């Protein structure tokens, strides 16, 4: 089956060709014709199956065929609302809407918590055809009278199971009360718990159920492993792994921009051409780094979570978690960069004693055990103990077991601040005045710097999408707030 046979609008077919897709994935083959006909859908599909295009393409097709609407502010009325559990997913979905809709005259925007509200308010006043949002911020805007969902004709719930896992059910119900009863609804979920089925029963009218086979899922196609590694041995182990397997294209994740620079330098010095990719780089430098990575002159790209989002490569063979994320869902996003659209992938995590607790949380969050492969030459030194991790002004505990007493954490934070000041003083004065630093990412004392790759603008500690409503899954919420 081809995309043309699915009967999609020519403007969509052009965009699909521009993306280089020639065959619809199984979920697309099933979902697109049904959704184009206006059916409600209960769809079982995981990330990596092409699910985003499976709902975005028919949604755009229907919008292109129908007249636009007006909102109560006199702007464009929202005809499609897509709800997602996280801000990252919301941003990705809206990006897909733009990609597939680039030859159509439709407008879209994305709304999530943790960033300033004013640009979102003015976007809503002007209005958009397609609104992609996390539920929490949407409700905040509703409370302020800035939202009008009365013209919604299609509602899409993406990763509904994760929304429920994250405690969004009450918020979803409140959003449902804001959209018209008469509408088309598409519910996408990787798993089907009783809770999801109850939600679906109340929400969907005579839905068509579709499911892609679990063997096609990302998680099963990505080989995941972890090595327990000594604190000072990570760079050597990373170099060893890349050389041993002769990897030619690997994406390496670090927690900070500073870390990204230092890892990239180390690899390059050891014969593996590498570049760091992070927010401090100019757009030209980023484009050059990506081009080098694509054409093979750069073997390793070292990136922070935020920077990695801009990497548009569909079939990355290898991902290394050089540092383990303290937010479990970041792990899922990171490894989701490999094993896409049918390709197989490999994700390796280098876990220090300081990060064992983070990794355990990831295993609980993803409901899987990840094989630990011993690397005796790179193991922690006898007597090496977990230590708190400095992130900007904060110090967080990522070791296994309970965090040490407050005084120990405070002392560690103080030592980290001293080290940071020292590092800032070692830099040329211009870089110091500039704050974020030309040298690349020594932590900023404003609470956003070294942790800047994870703290949203405004220096607030990272909160789940929706501005801190529900917690990020059970394992995370077990951690006292001040350690996050
Ligand atoms: P998703 O499951 O929506 O996260 O999509 C996974 C990846 O598959 C994305 O990077 C898409 O760009 C890609 N993709 C989606 N549909 C197709 C297709 N029909 N052919 C090739 N790649 C696709």
PDB file of N, CA, C and O in Angstrom, residues 256-315:
ATOM      1  N   UNK A 256      25.234  18.196  31.403  1.00  0.00           N
ATOM      2  CA  UNK A 256      25.495  19.636  31.286  1.00  0.00           C
ATOM      3  C   UNK A 256      26.250  19.959  29.999  1.00  0.00           C
ATOM      4  O   UNK A 256      26.865  19.094  29.381  1.00  0.00           O
ATOM      5  N   UNK A 257      26.204  21.239  29.656  1.00  0.00           N
ATOM      6  CA  UNK A 257      26.932  21.708  28.477  1.00  0.00           C
ATOM      7  C   UNK A 257      28.433  21.549  28.714  1.00  0.00           C
ATOM      8  O   UNK A 257      29.187  21.179  27.817  1.00  0.00           O
ATOM      9  N   UNK A 258      28.856  21.842  29.939  1.00  0.00           N
ATOM     10  CA  UNK A 258      30.261  21.709  30.293  1.00  0.00           C
ATOM     11  C   UNK A 258      30.712  20.266  30.060  1.00  0.00           C
ATOM     12  O   UNK A 258      31.756  20.000  29.461  1.00  0.00           O
ATOM     13  N   UNK A 259      29.886  19.328  30.531  1.00  0.00           N
ATOM     14  CA  UNK A 259      30.195  17.909  30.346  1.00  0.00           C
ATOM     15  C   UNK A 259      30.273  17.552  28.864  1.00  0.00           C
ATOM     16  O   UNK A 259      31.169  16.805  28.442  1.00  0.00           O
ATOM     17  N   UNK A 260      29.357  18.091  28.076  1.00  0.00           N
ATOM     18  CA  UNK A 260      29.342  17.780  26.638  1.00  0.00           C
ATOM     19  C   UNK A 260      30.649  18.225  25.993  1.00  0.00           C
ATOM     20  O   UNK A 260      31.276  17.473  25.240  1.00  0.00           O
ATOM     21  N   UNK A 261      31.084  19.436  26.330  1.00  0.00           N
ATOM     22  CA  UNK A 261      32.343  19.937  25.760  1.00  0.00           C
ATOM     23  C   UNK A 261      33.506  19.048  26.151  1.00  0.00           C
ATOM     24  O   UNK A 261      34.345  18.684  25.332  1.00  0.00           O
ATOM     25  N   UNK A 262      33.552  18.709  27.440  1.00  0.00           N
ATOM     26  CA  UNK A 262      34.739  17.992  27.903  1.00  0.00           C
ATOM     27  C   UNK A 262      34.784  16.558  27.352  1.00  0.00           C
ATOM     28  O   UNK A 262      35.848  16.048  27.009  1.00  0.00           O
ATOM     29  N   UNK A 263      33.622  15.921  27.193  1.00  0.00           N
ATOM     30  CA  UNK A 263      33.596  14.572  26.612  1.00  0.00           C
ATOM     31  C   UNK A 263      33.999  14.631  25.128  1.00  0.00           C
ATOM     32  O   UNK A 263      34.802  13.822  24.643  1.00  0.00           O
ATOM     33  N   UNK A 264      33.457  15.628  24.414  1.00  0.00           N
ATOM     34  CA  UNK A 264      33.784  15.743  22.984  1.00  0.00           C
ATOM     35  C   UNK A 264      35.284  15.971  22.800  1.00  0.00           C
ATOM     36  O   UNK A 264      35.911  15.375  21.920  1.00  0.00           O
ATOM     37  N   UNK A 265      35.859  16.813  23.648  1.00  0.00           N
ATOM     38  CA  UNK A 265      37.303  17.059  23.554  1.00  0.00           C
ATOM     39  C   UNK A 265      38.091  15.779  23.790  1.00  0.00           C
ATOM     40  O   UNK A 265      39.045  15.469  23.074  1.00  0.00           O
ATOM     41  N   UNK A 266      37.689  15.037  24.811  1.00  0.00           N
ATOM     42  CA  UNK A 266      38.400  13.798  25.147  1.00  0.00           C
ATOM     43  C   UNK A 266      38.355  12.802  23.984  1.00  0.00           C
ATOM     44  O   UNK A 266      39.377  12.222  23.610  1.00  0.00           O
ATOM     45  N   UNK A 267      37.175  12.633  23.428  1.00  0.00           N
ATOM     46  CA  UNK A 267      37.038  11.664  22.323  1.00  0.00           C
ATOM     47  C   UNK A 267      37.906  12.081  21.143  1.00  0.00           C
ATOM     48  O   UNK A 267      38.626  11.256  20.563  1.00  0.00           O
ATOM     49  N   UNK A 268      37.846  13.357  20.813  1.00  0.00           N
ATOM     50  CA  UNK A 268      38.617  13.842  19.661  1.00  0.00           C
ATOM     51  C   UNK A 268      40.106  13.594  19.886  1.00  0.00           C
ATOM     52  O   UNK A 268      40.819  13.133  18.998  1.00  0.00           O
ATOM     53  N   UNK A 269      40.543  13.896  21.118  1.00  0.00           N
ATOM     54  CA  UNK A 269      41.952  13.703  21.456  1.00  0.00           C
ATOM     55  C   UNK A 269      42.357  12.228  21.314  1.00  0.00           C
ATOM     56  O   UNK A 269      43.509  11.903  21.074  1.00  0.00           O
ATOM     57  N   UNK A 270      41.400  11.332  21.486  1.00  0.00           N
ATOM     58  CA  UNK A 270      41.704   9.904  21.416  1.00  0.00           C
ATOM     59  C   UNK A 270      41.310   9.296  20.067  1.00  0.00           C
ATOM     60  O   UNK A 270      40.988   8.104  19.971  1.00  0.00           O
ATOM     61  N   UNK A 271      41.263  10.117  19.054  1.00  0.00           N
ATOM     62  CA  UNK A 271      41.106   9.597  17.698  1.00  0.00           C
ATOM     63  C   UNK A 271      39.684   9.361  17.247  1.00  0.00           C
ATOM     64  O   UNK A 271      39.459   8.722  16.219  1.00  0.00           O
ATOM     65  N   UNK A 272      38.708   9.842  18.048  1.00  0.00           N
ATOM     66  CA  UNK A 272      37.308   9.695  17.619  1.00  0.00           C
ATOM     67  C   UNK A 272      36.766  11.106  17.368  1.00  0.00           C
ATOM     68  O   UNK A 272      36.475  11.836  18.318  1.00  0.00           O
ATOM     69  N   UNK A 273      36.658  11.513  16.101  1.00  0.00           N
ATOM     70  CA  UNK A 273      36.190  12.874  15.839  1.00  0.00           C
ATOM     71  C   UNK A 273      34.809  13.104  16.455  1.00  0.00           C
ATOM     72  O   UNK A 273      33.875  12.350  16.183  1.00  0.00           O
ATOM     73  N   UNK A 274      34.734  14.103  17.341  1.00  0.00           N
ATOM     74  CA  UNK A 274      33.478  14.332  18.079  1.00  0.00           C
ATOM     75  C   UNK A 274      33.218  15.822  18.199  1.00  0.00           C
ATOM     76  O   UNK A 274      34.150  16.627  18.167  1.00  0.00           O
ATOM     77  N   UNK A 275      31.956  16.177  18.341  1.00  0.00           N
ATOM     78  CA  UNK A 275      31.588  17.578  18.564  1.00  0.00           C
ATOM     79  C   UNK A 275      30.512  17.645  19.628  1.00  0.00           C
ATOM     80  O   UNK A 275      29.681  16.737  19.746  1.00  0.00           O
ATOM     81  N   UNK A 276      30.537  18.739  20.394  1.00  0.00           N
ATOM     82  CA  UNK A 276      29.486  18.951  21.395  1.00  0.00           C
ATOM     83  C   UNK A 276      28.377  19.775  20.759  1.00  0.00           C
ATOM     84  O   UNK A 276      28.639  20.645  19.934  1.00  0.00           O
ATOM     85  N   UNK A 277      27.160  19.471  21.146  1.00  0.00           N
ATOM     86  CA  UNK A 277      26.016  20.205  20.611  1.00  0.00           C
ATOM     87  C   UNK A 277      25.207  20.696  21.810  1.00  0.00           C
ATOM     88  O   UNK A 277      24.709  19.890  22.580  1.00  0.00           O
ATOM     89  N   UNK A 278      25.149  21.983  22.001  1.00  0.00           N
ATOM     90  CA  UNK A 278      24.310  22.487  23.095  1.00  0.00           C
ATOM     91  C   UNK A 278      23.920  23.925  22.837  1.00  0.00           C
ATOM     92  O   UNK A 278      24.365  24.548  21.864  1.00  0.00           O
ATOM     93  N   UNK A 279      23.101  24.440  23.736  1.00  0.00           N
ATOM     94  CA  UNK A 279      22.480  25.743  23.538  1.00  0.00           C
ATOM     95  C   UNK A 279      23.455  26.897  23.372  1.00  0.00           C
ATOM     96  O   UNK A 279      23.090  27.937  22.826  1.00  0.00           O
ATOM     97  N   UNK A 280      24.684  26.741  23.852  1.00  0.00           N
ATOM     98  CA  UNK A 280      25.631  27.853  23.719  1.00  0.00           C
ATOM     99  C   UNK A 280      26.233  27.960  22.329  1.00  0.00           C
ATOM    100  O   UNK A 280      26.955  28.890  22.042  1.00  0.00           O
ATOM    101  N   UNK A 281      25.986  26.955  21.504  1.00  0.00           N
ATOM    102  CA  UNK A 281      26.582  26.984  20.161  1.00  0.00           C
ATOM    103  C   UNK A 281      25.716  27.835  19.231  1.00  0.00           C
ATOM    104  O   UNK A 281      24.494  27.824  19.341  1.00  0.00           O
ATOM    105  N   UNK A 282      26.351  28.487  18.285  1.00  0.00           N
ATOM    106  CA  UNK A 282      25.582  29.264  17.312  1.00  0.00           C
ATOM    107  C   UNK A 282      24.847  28.298  16.391  1.00  0.00           C
ATOM    108  O   UNK A 282      25.201  27.122  16.301  1.00  0.00           O
ATOM    109  N   UNK A 283      23.830  28.825  15.727  1.00  0.00           N
ATOM    110  CA  UNK A 283      23.069  27.981  14.814  1.00  0.00           C
ATOM    111  C   UNK A 283      23.984  27.410  13.728  1.00  0.00           C
ATOM    112  O   UNK A 283      23.882  26.245  13.359  1.00  0.00           O
ATOM    113  N   UNK A 284      24.930  28.249  13.258  1.00  0.00           N
ATOM    114  CA  UNK A 284      25.836  27.792  12.195  1.00  0.00           C
ATOM    115  C   UNK A 284      26.679  26.611  12.692  1.00  0.00           C
ATOM    116  O   UNK A 284      26.847  25.612  11.990  1.00  0.00           O
ATOM    117  N   UNK A 285      27.164  26.713  13.935  1.00  0.00           N
ATOM    118  CA  UNK A 285      27.992  25.640  14.494  1.00  0.00           C
ATOM    119  C   UNK A 285      27.175  24.363  14.664  1.00  0.00           C
ATOM    120  O   UNK A 285      27.661  23.258  14.432  1.00  0.00           O
ATOM    121  N   UNK A 286      25.924  24.532  15.044  1.00  0.00           N
ATOM    122  CA  UNK A 286      25.055  23.358  15.234  1.00  0.00           C
ATOM    123  C   UNK A 286      24.797  22.674  13.889  1.00  0.00           C
ATOM    124  O   UNK A 286      24.867  21.455  13.773  1.00  0.00           O
ATOM    125  N   UNK A 287      24.487  23.486  12.887  1.00  0.00           N
ATOM    126  CA  UNK A 287      24.213  22.928  11.557  1.00  0.00           C
ATOM    127  C   UNK A 287      25.441  22.191  11.044  1.00  0.00           C
ATOM    128  O   UNK A 287      25.349  21.091  10.494  1.00  0.00           O
ATOM    129  N   UNK A 288      26.614  22.802  11.263  1.00  0.00           N
ATOM    130  CA  UNK A 288      27.856  22.191  10.797  1.00  0.00           C
ATOM    131  C   UNK A 288      28.094  20.857  11.513  1.00  0.00           C
ATOM    132  O   UNK A 288      28.476  19.864  10.895  1.00  0.00           O
ATOM    133  N   UNK A 289      27.846  20.858  12.833  1.00  0.00           N
ATOM    134  CA  UNK A 289      28.043  19.629  13.611  1.00  0.00           C
ATOM    135  C   UNK A 289      27.130  18.522  13.084  1.00  0.00           C
ATOM    136  O   UNK A 289      27.549  17.382  12.891  1.00  0.00           O
ATOM    137  N   UNK A 290      25.887  18.871  12.833  1.00  0.00           N
ATOM    138  CA  UNK A 290      24.926  17.873  12.357  1.00  0.00           C
ATOM    139  C   UNK A 290      25.293  17.355  10.972  1.00  0.00           C
ATOM    140  O   UNK A 290      25.187  16.157  10.701  1.00  0.00           O
ATOM    141  N   UNK A 291      25.747  18.280  10.135  1.00  0.00           N
ATOM    142  CA  UNK A 291      26.123  17.875   8.792  1.00  0.00           C
ATOM    143  C   UNK A 291      27.305  16.900   8.849  1.00  0.00           C
ATOM    144  O   UNK A 291      27.305  15.849   8.212  1.00  0.00           O
ATOM    145  N   UNK A 292      28.289  17.234   9.694  1.00  0.00           N
ATOM    146  CA  UNK A 292      29.456  16.373   9.854  1.00  0.00           C
ATOM    147  C   UNK A 292      29.059  14.991  10.359  1.00  0.00           C
ATOM    148  O   UNK A 292      29.598  13.966   9.937  1.00  0.00           O
ATOM    149  N   UNK A 293      28.093  14.975  11.263  1.00  0.00           N
ATOM    150  CA  UNK A 293      27.613  13.717  11.841  1.00  0.00           C
ATOM    151  C   UNK A 293      26.919  12.888  10.764  1.00  0.00           C
ATOM    152  O   UNK A 293      27.119  11.681  10.656  1.00  0.00           O
ATOM    153  N   UNK A 294      26.121  13.563   9.937  1.00  0.00           N
ATOM    154  CA  UNK A 294      25.383  12.837   8.898  1.00  0.00           C
ATOM    155  C   UNK A 294      26.325  12.290   7.831  1.00  0.00           C
ATOM    156  O   UNK A 294      26.141  11.182   7.344  1.00  0.00           O
ATOM    157  N   UNK A 295      27.350  13.106   7.470  1.00  0.00           N
ATOM    158  CA  UNK A 295      28.211  12.622   6.384  1.00  0.00           C
ATOM    159  C   UNK A 295      29.383  11.783   6.883  1.00  0.00           C
ATOM    160  O   UNK A 295      30.214  11.318   6.102  1.00  0.00           O
ATOM    161  N   UNK A 296      29.477  11.563   8.188  1.00  0.00           N
ATOM    162  CA  UNK A 296      30.452  10.605   8.717  1.00  0.00           C
ATOM    163  C   UNK A 296      31.794  11.186   9.111  1.00  0.00           C
ATOM    164  O   UNK A 296      32.658  10.454   9.597  1.00  0.00           O
ATOM    165  N   UNK A 297      31.989  12.500   8.949  1.00  0.00           N
ATOM    166  CA  UNK A 297      33.269  13.068   9.380  1.00  0.00           C
ATOM    167  C   UNK A 297      33.312  13.219  10.901  1.00  0.00           C
ATOM    168  O   UNK A 297      34.376  13.240  11.504  1.00  0.00           O
ATOM    169  N   UNK A 298      32.152  13.327  11.508  1.00  0.00           N
ATOM    170  CA  UNK A 298      32.061  13.359  12.970  1.00  0.00           C
ATOM    171  C   UNK A 298      31.471  12.021  13.406  1.00  0.00           C
ATOM    172  O   UNK A 298      30.372  11.663  12.969  1.00  0.00           O
ATOM    173  N   UNK A 299      32.194  11.294  14.263  1.00  0.00           N
ATOM    174  CA  UNK A 299      31.671   9.971  14.662  1.00  0.00           C
ATOM    175  C   UNK A 299      30.763  10.047  15.882  1.00  0.00           C
ATOM    176  O   UNK A 299      29.865   9.234  16.056  1.00  0.00           O
ATOM    177  N   UNK A 300      31.073  11.010  16.758  1.00  0.00           N
ATOM    178  CA  UNK A 300      30.269  11.106  17.985  1.00  0.00           C
ATOM    179  C   UNK A 300      29.756  12.520  18.158  1.00  0.00           C
ATOM    180  O   UNK A 300      30.510  13.479  18.025  1.00  0.00           O
ATOM    181  N   UNK A 301      28.481  12.620  18.445  1.00  0.00           N
ATOM    182  CA  UNK A 301      27.881  13.905  18.761  1.00  0.00           C
ATOM    183  C   UNK A 301      27.543  13.848  20.246  1.00  0.00           C
ATOM    184  O   UNK A 301      26.899  12.884  20.696  1.00  0.00           O
ATOM    185  N   UNK A 302      28.016  14.830  21.002  1.00  0.00           N
ATOM    186  CA  UNK A 302      27.783  14.807  22.445  1.00  0.00           C
ATOM    187  C   UNK A 302      26.798  15.928  22.766  1.00  0.00           C
ATOM    188  O   UNK A 302      27.070  17.092  22.474  1.00  0.00           O
ATOM    189  N   UNK A 303      25.664  15.570  23.337  1.00  0.00           N
ATOM    190  CA  UNK A 303      24.582  16.556  23.446  1.00  0.00           C
ATOM    191  C   UNK A 303      23.904  16.511  24.801  1.00  0.00           C
ATOM    192  O   UNK A 303      23.885  15.479  25.480  1.00  0.00           O
ATOM    193  N   UNK A 304      23.352  17.644  25.189  1.00  0.00           N
ATOM    194  CA  UNK A 304      22.461  17.686  26.344  1.00  0.00           C
ATOM    195  C   UNK A 304      21.058  17.339  25.839  1.00  0.00           C
ATOM    196  O   UNK A 304      20.799  17.366  24.646  1.00  0.00           O
ATOM    197  N   UNK A 305      20.154  17.064  26.771  1.00  0.00           N
ATOM    198  CA  UNK A 305      18.818  16.604  26.361  1.00  0.00           C
ATOM    199  C   UNK A 305      18.129  17.602  25.447  1.00  0.00           C
ATOM    200  O   UNK A 305      17.542  17.232  24.437  1.00  0.00           O
ATOM    201  N   UNK A 306      18.207  18.868  25.812  1.00  0.00           N
ATOM    202  CA  UNK A 306      17.498  19.877  25.021  1.00  0.00           C
ATOM    203  C   UNK A 306      18.095  19.988  23.637  1.00  0.00           C
ATOM    204  O   UNK A 306      17.378  19.981  22.640  1.00  0.00           O
ATOM    205  N   UNK A 307      19.427  20.033  23.556  1.00  0.00           N
ATOM    206  CA  UNK A 307      20.077  20.185  22.256  1.00  0.00           C
ATOM    207  C   UNK A 307      19.746  19.004  21.348  1.00  0.00           C
ATOM    208  O   UNK A 307      19.558  19.158  20.146  1.00  0.00           O
ATOM    209  N   UNK A 308      19.657  17.813  21.942  1.00  0.00           N
ATOM    210  CA  UNK A 308      19.439  16.610  21.144  1.00  0.00           C
ATOM    211  C   UNK A 308      18.096  16.632  20.440  1.00  0.00           C
ATOM    212  O   UNK A 308      17.908  15.981  19.418  1.00  0.00           O
ATOM    213  N   UNK A 309      17.156  17.402  21.002  1.00  0.00           N
ATOM    214  CA  UNK A 309      15.833  17.438  20.386  1.00  0.00           C
ATOM    215  C   UNK A 309      15.871  17.987  18.965  1.00  0.00           C
ATOM    216  O   UNK A 309      15.034  17.680  18.156  1.00  0.00           O
ATOM    217  N   UNK A 310      16.870  18.816  18.706  1.00  0.00           N
ATOM    218  CA  UNK A 310      16.945  19.392  17.361  1.00  0.00           C
ATOM    219  C   UNK A 310      17.641  18.484  16.360  1.00  0.00           C
ATOM    220  O   UNK A 310      17.837  18.859  15.222  1.00  0.00           O
ATOM    221  N   UNK A 311      18.039  17.301  16.797  1.00  0.00           N
ATOM    222  CA  UNK A 311      18.772  16.420  15.881  1.00  0.00           C
ATOM    223  C   UNK A 311      17.794  15.612  15.056  1.00  0.00           C
ATOM    224  O   UNK A 311      17.047  14.788  15.567  1.00  0.00           O
ATOM    225  N   UNK A 312      17.808  15.869  13.781  1.00  0.00           N
ATOM    226  CA  UNK A 312      16.811  15.257  12.927  1.00  0.00           C
ATOM    227  C   UNK A 312      17.438  14.097  12.149  1.00  0.00           C
ATOM    228  O   UNK A 312      17.723  14.191  10.976  1.00  0.00           O
ATOM    229  N   UNK A 313      17.704  13.028  12.859  1.00  0.00           N
ATOM    230  CA  UNK A 313      18.238  11.837  12.193  1.00  0.00           C
ATOM    231  C   UNK A 313      17.374  10.679  12.653  1.00  0.00           C
ATOM    232  O   UNK A 313      17.214  10.448  13.849  1.00  0.00           O
ATOM    233  N   UNK A 314      16.774   9.979  11.708  1.00  0.00           N
ATOM    234  CA  UNK A 314      15.759   9.004  12.079  1.00  0.00           C
ATOM    235  C   UNK A 314      16.298   7.659  12.551  1.00  0.00           C
ATOM    236  O   UNK A 314      15.698   6.992  13.364  1.00  0.00           O
ATOM    237  N   UNK A 315      17.430   7.244  12.008  1.00  0.00           N
ATOM    238  CA  UNK A 315      17.853   5.892  12.344  1.00  0.00           C
ATOM    239  C   UNK A 315      19.250   5.863  12.959  1.00  0.00           C
ATOM    240  O   UNK A 315      20.184   5.317  12.409  1.00  0.00           O
TER     241      UNK A 315
END
